[in-house]
Amino acid sequence: MALRKIALQGEECLTKVCRPVTEFNDRLHTLLDDMAETLRAADGVGLAAPQVGVLRRVFIMDTGDGLRECINPTILQEKGTQECTEGCLSSPGECGIIHRPRTVKLQAQNRDGKFYIVTLEGLGAQCASHENDHLDGILFKSKVIRMLSPDELKRD
């Protein structure tokens, strides 16, 4: 496993639509393992492949209940709305208020290509929506209602 460099806002890889994963092999497993190590080192909750310069439909997330690998994810259903404070590893030190679905039903594949469906709520729904946006070249700042000032961030 290796730490990968996280792309920062302004880098072209963050604005591209990612291609589906078609080969479930050692190269994909290495990417997933590297992303997990990078996510832990950055103390984040989610990381998408384009954030490490790989334009494939892959993201990982850990909202406190273990690492979830999402390959070729599709959000099948969204329910409700929640107002969230959100940041991004590609925009360090910046946070804003954003609306995300309260619940999402997500279909994805695991590292071996097996399909699964999961229903995520709260932070899980927020994270899956945020990371899935990355796969379409969408950054959270384009959806922010209001950016938070440095003083507001210090209070948290």
PDB file of C-alpha atoms in Angstrom:
ATOM      1  CA  MET A   1       0.000   0.000   0.000  1.00  0.00           C
ATOM      2  CA  ALA A   2       1.066   3.557  -0.635  1.00  0.00           C
ATOM      3  CA  LEU A   3      -0.113   7.040   0.114  1.00  0.00           C
ATOM      4  CA  ARG A   4      -1.333   8.845  -2.956  1.00  0.00           C
ATOM      5  CA  LYS A   5      -1.285  12.599  -3.537  1.00  0.00           C
ATOM      6  CA  ILE A   6      -4.732  14.159  -3.169  1.00  0.00           C
ATOM      7  CA  ALA A   7      -5.552  16.495  -6.063  1.00  0.00           C
ATOM      8  CA  LEU A   8      -6.467  20.035  -5.051  1.00  0.00           C
ATOM      9  CA  GLN A   9      -9.236  22.225  -6.394  1.00  0.00           C
ATOM     10  CA  GLY A  10      -8.178  23.621  -9.744  1.00  0.00           C
ATOM     11  CA  GLU A  11      -6.562  20.395 -10.936  1.00  0.00           C
ATOM     12  CA  GLU A  12      -8.135  19.125 -14.148  1.00  0.00           C
ATOM     13  CA  CYS A  13      -8.749  15.562 -12.897  1.00  0.00           C
ATOM     14  CA  LEU A  14     -11.403  16.912 -10.512  1.00  0.00           C
ATOM     15  CA  THR A  15     -13.556  18.266 -13.353  1.00  0.00           C
ATOM     16  CA  LYS A  16     -13.719  15.155 -15.541  1.00  0.00           C
ATOM     17  CA  VAL A  17     -16.485  12.557 -15.785  1.00  0.00           C
ATOM     18  CA  CYS A  18     -15.014   9.189 -14.823  1.00  0.00           C
ATOM     19  CA  ARG A  19     -15.189   5.995 -16.863  1.00  0.00           C
ATOM     20  CA  PRO A  20     -16.680   2.766 -15.488  1.00  0.00           C
ATOM     21  CA  VAL A  21     -14.428   0.069 -14.084  1.00  0.00           C
ATOM     22  CA  THR A  22     -14.425  -2.927 -16.433  1.00  0.00           C
ATOM     23  CA  GLU A  23     -11.593  -5.016 -14.981  1.00  0.00           C
ATOM     24  CA  PHE A  24     -11.678  -6.270 -11.416  1.00  0.00           C
ATOM     25  CA  ASN A  25      -8.042  -7.203 -10.976  1.00  0.00           C
ATOM     26  CA  ASP A  26      -4.916  -6.645  -8.857  1.00  0.00           C
ATOM     27  CA  ARG A  27      -4.510  -3.133 -10.258  1.00  0.00           C
ATOM     28  CA  LEU A  28      -7.973  -2.190  -8.947  1.00  0.00           C
ATOM     29  CA  HIS A  29      -7.229  -3.848  -5.596  1.00  0.00           C
ATOM     30  CA  THR A  30      -4.009  -1.831  -5.297  1.00  0.00           C
ATOM     31  CA  LEU A  31      -5.913   1.378  -6.066  1.00  0.00           C
ATOM     32  CA  LEU A  32      -8.513   0.566  -3.397  1.00  0.00           C
ATOM     33  CA  ASP A  33      -5.846  -0.312  -0.817  1.00  0.00           C
ATOM     34  CA  ASP A  34      -3.878   2.859  -1.583  1.00  0.00           C
ATOM     35  CA  MET A  35      -7.038   4.958  -1.374  1.00  0.00           C
ATOM     36  CA  ALA A  36      -7.863   3.436   2.026  1.00  0.00           C
ATOM     37  CA  GLU A  37      -4.402   4.275   3.351  1.00  0.00           C
ATOM     38  CA  THR A  38      -4.634   7.789   1.898  1.00  0.00           C
ATOM     39  CA  LEU A  39      -8.085   8.342   3.419  1.00  0.00           C
ATOM     40  CA  ARG A  40      -6.895   7.240   6.869  1.00  0.00           C
ATOM     41  CA  ALA A  41      -3.786   9.439   6.678  1.00  0.00           C
ATOM     42  CA  ALA A  42      -5.911  12.444   5.663  1.00  0.00           C
ATOM     43  CA  ASP A  43      -8.436  11.760   8.455  1.00  0.00           C
ATOM     44  CA  GLY A  44     -11.311  11.921   5.971  1.00  0.00           C
ATOM     45  CA  VAL A  45     -14.598  10.078   5.616  1.00  0.00           C
ATOM     46  CA  GLY A  46     -14.609   9.641   1.844  1.00  0.00           C
ATOM     47  CA  LEU A  47     -12.273   9.648  -1.133  1.00  0.00           C
ATOM     48  CA  ALA A  48     -13.013   9.304  -4.847  1.00  0.00           C
ATOM     49  CA  ALA A  49     -10.594   7.954  -7.447  1.00  0.00           C
ATOM     50  CA  PRO A  50     -10.351  11.259  -9.373  1.00  0.00           C
ATOM     51  CA  GLN A  51      -9.064  12.855  -6.161  1.00  0.00           C
ATOM     52  CA  VAL A  52      -5.973  10.671  -6.556  1.00  0.00           C
ATOM     53  CA  GLY A  53      -5.766  11.258 -10.299  1.00  0.00           C
ATOM     54  CA  VAL A  54      -7.554   8.098 -11.473  1.00  0.00           C
ATOM     55  CA  LEU A  55     -10.548   8.761 -13.737  1.00  0.00           C
ATOM     56  CA  ARG A  56     -12.542   5.648 -12.837  1.00  0.00           C
ATOM     57  CA  ARG A  57     -15.924   5.314 -11.107  1.00  0.00           C
ATOM     58  CA  VAL A  58     -14.600   4.320  -7.695  1.00  0.00           C
ATOM     59  CA  PHE A  59     -14.981   5.804  -4.242  1.00  0.00           C
ATOM     60  CA  ILE A  60     -14.458   4.628  -0.701  1.00  0.00           C
ATOM     61  CA  MET A  61     -16.001   5.846   2.517  1.00  0.00           C
ATOM     62  CA  ASP A  62     -15.807   5.218   6.229  1.00  0.00           C
ATOM     63  CA  THR A  63     -18.395   7.046   8.298  1.00  0.00           C
ATOM     64  CA  GLY A  64     -17.553   5.135  11.444  1.00  0.00           C
ATOM     65  CA  ASP A  65     -18.933   1.703  10.611  1.00  0.00           C
ATOM     66  CA  GLY A  66     -16.015   0.375   8.570  1.00  0.00           C
ATOM     67  CA  LEU A  67     -14.628   0.934   5.117  1.00  0.00           C
ATOM     68  CA  ARG A  68     -17.065   0.663   2.208  1.00  0.00           C
ATOM     69  CA  GLU A  69     -15.711   0.257  -1.342  1.00  0.00           C
ATOM     70  CA  CYS A  70     -18.045   1.521  -4.077  1.00  0.00           C
ATOM     71  CA  ILE A  71     -17.188   0.630  -7.664  1.00  0.00           C
ATOM     72  CA  ASN A  72     -19.430   1.800 -10.522  1.00  0.00           C
ATOM     73  CA  PRO A  73     -21.888   3.267  -7.998  1.00  0.00           C
ATOM     74  CA  THR A  74     -25.383   4.399  -8.910  1.00  0.00           C
ATOM     75  CA  ILE A  75     -27.721   6.241  -6.601  1.00  0.00           C
ATOM     76  CA  LEU A  76     -31.025   4.493  -7.195  1.00  0.00           C
ATOM     77  CA  GLN A  77     -33.163   6.580  -4.869  1.00  0.00           C
ATOM     78  CA  GLU A  78     -32.934   9.700  -2.704  1.00  0.00           C
ATOM     79  CA  LYS A  79     -35.321  10.587   0.116  1.00  0.00           C
ATOM     80  CA  GLY A  80     -35.645  13.669   2.272  1.00  0.00           C
ATOM     81  CA  THR A  81     -33.218  16.547   2.693  1.00  0.00           C
ATOM     82  CA  GLN A  82     -30.633  17.397   5.300  1.00  0.00           C
ATOM     83  CA  GLU A  83     -28.640  20.577   5.766  1.00  0.00           C
ATOM     84  CA  CYS A  84     -25.000  19.650   6.277  1.00  0.00           C
ATOM     85  CA  THR A  85     -21.681  21.272   7.002  1.00  0.00           C
ATOM     86  CA  GLU A  86     -19.402  19.884   4.335  1.00  0.00           C
ATOM     87  CA  GLY A  87     -15.773  20.079   3.327  1.00  0.00           C
ATOM     88  CA  CYS A  88     -13.543  18.184   0.941  1.00  0.00           C
ATOM     89  CA  LEU A  89     -10.033  16.757   1.057  1.00  0.00           C
ATOM     90  CA  SER A  90      -9.433  18.515  -2.275  1.00  0.00           C
ATOM     91  CA  SER A  91     -10.383  21.897  -0.747  1.00  0.00           C
ATOM     92  CA  PRO A  92      -8.504  21.855   2.574  1.00  0.00           C
ATOM     93  CA  GLY A  93      -9.642  24.366   5.173  1.00  0.00           C
ATOM     94  CA  GLU A  94     -12.849  25.233   3.336  1.00  0.00           C
ATOM     95  CA  CYS A  95     -16.327  24.277   4.503  1.00  0.00           C
ATOM     96  CA  GLY A  96     -19.827  25.300   3.610  1.00  0.00           C
ATOM     97  CA  ILE A  97     -23.476  24.633   4.240  1.00  0.00           C
ATOM     98  CA  ILE A  98     -25.042  22.328   1.652  1.00  0.00           C
ATOM     99  CA  HIS A  99     -28.263  20.365   1.179  1.00  0.00           C
ATOM    100  CA  ARG A 100     -27.928  16.621   0.640  1.00  0.00           C
ATOM    101  CA  PRO A 101     -30.465  13.790   0.651  1.00  0.00           C
ATOM    102  CA  ARG A 102     -31.248  12.373   4.108  1.00  0.00           C
ATOM    103  CA  THR A 103     -31.365   8.809   2.713  1.00  0.00           C
ATOM    104  CA  VAL A 104     -29.916   7.242  -0.425  1.00  0.00           C
ATOM    105  CA  LYS A 105     -30.252   3.773  -1.868  1.00  0.00           C
ATOM    106  CA  LEU A 106     -26.924   2.990  -3.515  1.00  0.00           C
ATOM    107  CA  GLN A 107     -26.042   0.177  -5.906  1.00  0.00           C
ATOM    108  CA  ALA A 108     -22.362  -0.574  -6.458  1.00  0.00           C
ATOM    109  CA  GLN A 109     -19.904  -3.375  -6.986  1.00  0.00           C
ATOM    110  CA  ASN A 110     -17.282  -4.613  -4.555  1.00  0.00           C
ATOM    111  CA  ARG A 111     -13.613  -5.178  -5.432  1.00  0.00           C
ATOM    112  CA  ASP A 112     -14.452  -8.566  -6.941  1.00  0.00           C
ATOM    113  CA  GLY A 113     -17.237  -7.203  -9.165  1.00  0.00           C
ATOM    114  CA  LYS A 114     -20.146  -8.487  -7.083  1.00  0.00           C
ATOM    115  CA  PHE A 115     -23.134  -6.112  -7.055  1.00  0.00           C
ATOM    116  CA  TYR A 116     -24.696  -4.969  -3.794  1.00  0.00           C
ATOM    117  CA  ILE A 117     -27.371  -2.490  -2.730  1.00  0.00           C
ATOM    118  CA  VAL A 118     -27.256  -0.544   0.510  1.00  0.00           C
ATOM    119  CA  THR A 119     -29.445   2.127   2.091  1.00  0.00           C
ATOM    120  CA  LEU A 120     -27.461   4.909   3.747  1.00  0.00           C
ATOM    121  CA  GLU A 121     -28.767   7.611   6.074  1.00  0.00           C
ATOM    122  CA  GLY A 122     -27.409  10.807   7.577  1.00  0.00           C
ATOM    123  CA  LEU A 123     -23.640  11.087   7.218  1.00  0.00           C
ATOM    124  CA  GLY A 124     -23.538   7.959   5.042  1.00  0.00           C
ATOM    125  CA  ALA A 125     -26.028   9.486   2.580  1.00  0.00           C
ATOM    126  CA  GLN A 126     -24.141  12.781   2.628  1.00  0.00           C
ATOM    127  CA  CYS A 127     -20.795  11.107   1.995  1.00  0.00           C
ATOM    128  CA  ALA A 128     -22.058   8.822  -0.776  1.00  0.00           C
ATOM    129  CA  SER A 129     -23.678  11.802  -2.526  1.00  0.00           C
ATOM    130  CA  HIS A 130     -20.509  13.912  -2.198  1.00  0.00           C
ATOM    131  CA  GLU A 131     -18.183  11.184  -3.472  1.00  0.00           C
ATOM    132  CA  ASN A 132     -20.550  10.185  -6.282  1.00  0.00           C
ATOM    133  CA  ASP A 133     -20.549  13.837  -7.407  1.00  0.00           C
ATOM    134  CA  HIS A 134     -16.743  13.631  -7.728  1.00  0.00           C
ATOM    135  CA  LEU A 135     -17.186  10.835 -10.284  1.00  0.00           C
ATOM    136  CA  ASP A 136     -19.128  13.277 -12.462  1.00  0.00           C
ATOM    137  CA  GLY A 137     -16.606  16.108 -12.046  1.00  0.00           C
ATOM    138  CA  ILE A 138     -18.786  18.017  -9.568  1.00  0.00           C
ATOM    139  CA  LEU A 139     -17.180  19.709  -6.555  1.00  0.00           C
ATOM    140  CA  PHE A 140     -19.144  20.406  -3.374  1.00  0.00           C
ATOM    141  CA  LYS A 141     -18.439  24.137  -3.642  1.00  0.00           C
ATOM    142  CA  SER A 142     -20.711  24.328  -6.703  1.00  0.00           C
ATOM    143  CA  LYS A 143     -23.620  23.274  -4.459  1.00  0.00           C
ATOM    144  CA  VAL A 144     -22.790  25.307  -1.360  1.00  0.00           C
ATOM    145  CA  ILE A 145     -25.515  27.574  -0.013  1.00  0.00           C
ATOM    146  CA  ARG A 146     -23.050  29.521   2.120  1.00  0.00           C
ATOM    147  CA  MET A 147     -19.316  29.149   2.720  1.00  0.00           C
ATOM    148  CA  LEU A 148     -18.271  29.227   6.364  1.00  0.00           C
ATOM    149  CA  SER A 149     -15.737  31.781   7.518  1.00  0.00           C
ATOM    150  CA  PRO A 150     -12.526  30.778   9.321  1.00  0.00           C
ATOM    151  CA  ASP A 151     -14.049  32.151  12.561  1.00  0.00           C
ATOM    152  CA  GLU A 152     -17.118  29.923  12.172  1.00  0.00           C
ATOM    153  CA  LEU A 153     -14.876  26.903  11.573  1.00  0.00           C
ATOM    154  CA  LYS A 154     -12.895  27.571  14.769  1.00  0.00           C
ATOM    155  CA  ARG A 155     -16.093  27.333  16.859  1.00  0.00           C
ATOM    156  CA  ASP A 156     -16.759  23.733  15.774  1.00  0.00           C
TER     157      ASP A 156
END
